[in-house]
mmCIF file of C-alpha atoms in Angstrom:
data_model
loop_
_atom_site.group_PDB
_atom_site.id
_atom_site.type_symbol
_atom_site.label_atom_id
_atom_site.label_comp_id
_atom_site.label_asym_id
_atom_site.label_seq_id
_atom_site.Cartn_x
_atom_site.Cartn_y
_atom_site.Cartn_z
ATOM 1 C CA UNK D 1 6.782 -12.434 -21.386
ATOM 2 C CA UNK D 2 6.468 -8.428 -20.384
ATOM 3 C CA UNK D 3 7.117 -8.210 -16.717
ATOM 4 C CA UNK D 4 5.338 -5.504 -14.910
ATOM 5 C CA UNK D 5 7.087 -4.050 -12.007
ATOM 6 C CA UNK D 6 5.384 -1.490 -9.309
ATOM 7 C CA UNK D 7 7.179 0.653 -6.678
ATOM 8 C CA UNK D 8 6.828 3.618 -4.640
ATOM 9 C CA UNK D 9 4.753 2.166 -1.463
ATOM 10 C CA UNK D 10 5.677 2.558 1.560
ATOM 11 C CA UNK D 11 4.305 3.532 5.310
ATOM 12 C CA UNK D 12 2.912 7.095 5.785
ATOM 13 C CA UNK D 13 0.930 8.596 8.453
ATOM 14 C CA UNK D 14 -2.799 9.575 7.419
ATOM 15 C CA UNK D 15 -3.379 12.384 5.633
ATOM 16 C CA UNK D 16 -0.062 12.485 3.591
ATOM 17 C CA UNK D 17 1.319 11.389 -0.025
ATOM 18 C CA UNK D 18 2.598 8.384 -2.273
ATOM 19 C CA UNK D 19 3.136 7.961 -5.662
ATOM 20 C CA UNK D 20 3.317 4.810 -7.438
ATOM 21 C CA UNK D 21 4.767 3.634 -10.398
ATOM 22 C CA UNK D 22 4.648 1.197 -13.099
ATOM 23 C CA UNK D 23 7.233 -0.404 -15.100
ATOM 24 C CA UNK D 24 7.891 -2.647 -17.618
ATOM 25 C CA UNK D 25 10.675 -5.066 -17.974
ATOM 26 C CA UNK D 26 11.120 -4.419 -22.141
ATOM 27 C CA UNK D 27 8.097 -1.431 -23.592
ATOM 28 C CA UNK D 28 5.283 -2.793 -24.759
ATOM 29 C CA UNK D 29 4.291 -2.892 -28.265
ATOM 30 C CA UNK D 30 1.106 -4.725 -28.693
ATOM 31 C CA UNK D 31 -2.291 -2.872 -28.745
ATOM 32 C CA UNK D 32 -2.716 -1.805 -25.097
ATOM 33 C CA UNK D 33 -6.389 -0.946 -24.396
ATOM 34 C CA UNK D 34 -6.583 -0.059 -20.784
ATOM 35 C CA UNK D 35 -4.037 0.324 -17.775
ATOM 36 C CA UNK D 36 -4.746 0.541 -14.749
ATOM 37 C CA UNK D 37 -4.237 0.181 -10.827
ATOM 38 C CA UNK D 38 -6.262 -2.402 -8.778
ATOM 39 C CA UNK D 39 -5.152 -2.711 -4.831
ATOM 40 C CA UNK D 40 -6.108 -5.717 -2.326
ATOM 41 C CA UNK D 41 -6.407 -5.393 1.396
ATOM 42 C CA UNK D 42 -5.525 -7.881 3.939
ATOM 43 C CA UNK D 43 -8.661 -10.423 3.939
ATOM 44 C CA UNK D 44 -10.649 -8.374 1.217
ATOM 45 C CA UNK D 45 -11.229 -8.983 -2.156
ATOM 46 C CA UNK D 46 -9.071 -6.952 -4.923
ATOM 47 C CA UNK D 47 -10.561 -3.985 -5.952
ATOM 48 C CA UNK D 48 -10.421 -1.771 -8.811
ATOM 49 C CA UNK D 49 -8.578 1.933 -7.991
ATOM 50 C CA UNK D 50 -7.934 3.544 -11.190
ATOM 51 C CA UNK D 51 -7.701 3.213 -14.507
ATOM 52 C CA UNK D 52 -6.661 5.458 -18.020
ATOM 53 C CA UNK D 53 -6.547 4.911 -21.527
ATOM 54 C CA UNK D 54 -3.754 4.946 -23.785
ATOM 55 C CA UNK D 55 -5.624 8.632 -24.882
ATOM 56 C CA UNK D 56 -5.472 9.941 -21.692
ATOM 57 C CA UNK D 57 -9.402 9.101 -19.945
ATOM 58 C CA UNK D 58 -9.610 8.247 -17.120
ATOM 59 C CA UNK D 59 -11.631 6.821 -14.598
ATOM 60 C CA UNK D 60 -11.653 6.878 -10.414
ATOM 61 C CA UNK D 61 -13.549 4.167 -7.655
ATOM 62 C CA UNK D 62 -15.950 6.624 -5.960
ATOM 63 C CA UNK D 63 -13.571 5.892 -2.811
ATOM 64 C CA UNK D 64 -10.400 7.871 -4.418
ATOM 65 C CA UNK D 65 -12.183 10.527 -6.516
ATOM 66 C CA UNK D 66 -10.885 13.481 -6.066
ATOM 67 C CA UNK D 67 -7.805 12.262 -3.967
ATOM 68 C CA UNK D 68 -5.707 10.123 -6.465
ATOM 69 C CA UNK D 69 -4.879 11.295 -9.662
ATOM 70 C CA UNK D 70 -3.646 9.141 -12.821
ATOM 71 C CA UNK D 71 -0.845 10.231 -15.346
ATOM 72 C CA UNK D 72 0.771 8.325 -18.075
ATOM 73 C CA UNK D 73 4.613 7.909 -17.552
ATOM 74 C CA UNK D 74 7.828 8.341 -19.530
ATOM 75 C CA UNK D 75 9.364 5.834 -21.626
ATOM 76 C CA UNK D 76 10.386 4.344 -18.549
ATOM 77 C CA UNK D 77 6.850 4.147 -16.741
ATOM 78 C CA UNK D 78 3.990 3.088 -18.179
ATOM 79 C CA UNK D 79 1.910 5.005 -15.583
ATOM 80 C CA UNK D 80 1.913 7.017 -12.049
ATOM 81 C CA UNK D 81 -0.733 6.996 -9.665
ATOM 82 C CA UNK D 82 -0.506 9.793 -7.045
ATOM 83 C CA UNK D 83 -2.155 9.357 -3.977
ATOM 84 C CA UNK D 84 -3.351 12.213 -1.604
ATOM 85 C CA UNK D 85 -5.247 12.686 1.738
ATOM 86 C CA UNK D 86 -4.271 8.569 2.425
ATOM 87 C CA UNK D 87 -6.255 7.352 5.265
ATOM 88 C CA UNK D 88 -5.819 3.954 6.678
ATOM 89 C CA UNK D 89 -8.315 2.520 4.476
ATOM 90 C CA UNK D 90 -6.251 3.261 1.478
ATOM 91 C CA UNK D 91 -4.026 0.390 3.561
ATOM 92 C CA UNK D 92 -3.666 -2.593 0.708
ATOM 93 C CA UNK D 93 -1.308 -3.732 -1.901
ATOM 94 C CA UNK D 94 -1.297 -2.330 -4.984
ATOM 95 C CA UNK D 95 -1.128 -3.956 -8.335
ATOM 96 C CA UNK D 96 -0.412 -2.653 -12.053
ATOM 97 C CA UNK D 97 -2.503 -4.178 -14.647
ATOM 98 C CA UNK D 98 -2.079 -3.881 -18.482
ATOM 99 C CA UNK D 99 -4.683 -4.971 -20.242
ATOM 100 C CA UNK D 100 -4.151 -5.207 -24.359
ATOM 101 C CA UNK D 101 -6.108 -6.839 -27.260
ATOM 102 C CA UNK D 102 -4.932 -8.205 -30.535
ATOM 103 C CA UNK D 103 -5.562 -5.921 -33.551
ATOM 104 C CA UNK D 104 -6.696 -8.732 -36.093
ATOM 105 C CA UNK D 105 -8.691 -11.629 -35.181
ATOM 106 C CA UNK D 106 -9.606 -13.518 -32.876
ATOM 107 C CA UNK D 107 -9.237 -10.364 -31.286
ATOM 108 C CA UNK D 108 -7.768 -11.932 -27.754
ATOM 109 C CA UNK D 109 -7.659 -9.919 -24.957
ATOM 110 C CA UNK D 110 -4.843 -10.080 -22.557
ATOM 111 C CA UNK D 111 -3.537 -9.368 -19.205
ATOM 112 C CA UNK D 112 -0.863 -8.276 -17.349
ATOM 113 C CA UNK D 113 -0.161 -8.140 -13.787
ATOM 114 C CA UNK D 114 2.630 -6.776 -11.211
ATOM 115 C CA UNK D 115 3.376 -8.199 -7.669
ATOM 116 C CA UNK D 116 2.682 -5.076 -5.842
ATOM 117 C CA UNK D 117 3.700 -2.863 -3.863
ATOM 118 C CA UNK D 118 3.052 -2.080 -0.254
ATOM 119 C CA UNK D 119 0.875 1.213 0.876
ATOM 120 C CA UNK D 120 0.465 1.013 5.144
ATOM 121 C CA UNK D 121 -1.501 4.127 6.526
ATOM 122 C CA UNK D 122 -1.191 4.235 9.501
ATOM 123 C CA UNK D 123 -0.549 7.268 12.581
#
């Protein structure tokens, strides 16, 4: 199976940068629906961040609009997820998900998950 592989996290003080990345172990070839970026914090639930469409749509959590920005990568990410104005909320790891769907029936839908990667804000 399709490994998904996520890096770019790191510790930052509040207020700056990250970008993260997505990879996959071989490209993916099967009907990919939706990919997007989910992040978990110490003790809390996981939470959706982001997300985009193979066509380019996108769609924010109302606690990164207009701070994090989504862009589909090259042939050797699937996608980026740049992160601005990080405050120590944004604190959490952050998983890549791939989610896909058969094009003839059943019509399965699938999913695909990274380990994560580290984001600490902290001053």
């Amino acid at each position: 199976q399709v490994q998904l592989v996520e890096s770019g996290g790191g510790l930052v003080r509040p207020g700056e940068s990250l970008k993260l990345s997505c990879r996959a172990s071989t490209p993916i070839t099967a009907n990919v629906v939706l990919m997007s970026w989910h992040r978990q914090a110490p003790g809390k639930q996981r939470e959706r961040v982001a997300d985009i469409t193979p066509s380019g749509y996108t769609s924010f959590a109302d606690f990164v609009k207009g701070r994090f920005a989504l862009s589909r990568g090259s042939a050797e990410t699937l996608i980026d997820l740049q992160m601005n104005r990080l405050t120590p909320e944004d604190t959490a790891i952050y998983y890549c998900n791939v989610r896909g769907v058969s094009n003839s029936p059943p019509y399965t839908t699938w999913d695909l998950w990274g380990q994560g990667t580290q984001v600490t804000v902290s001053s």
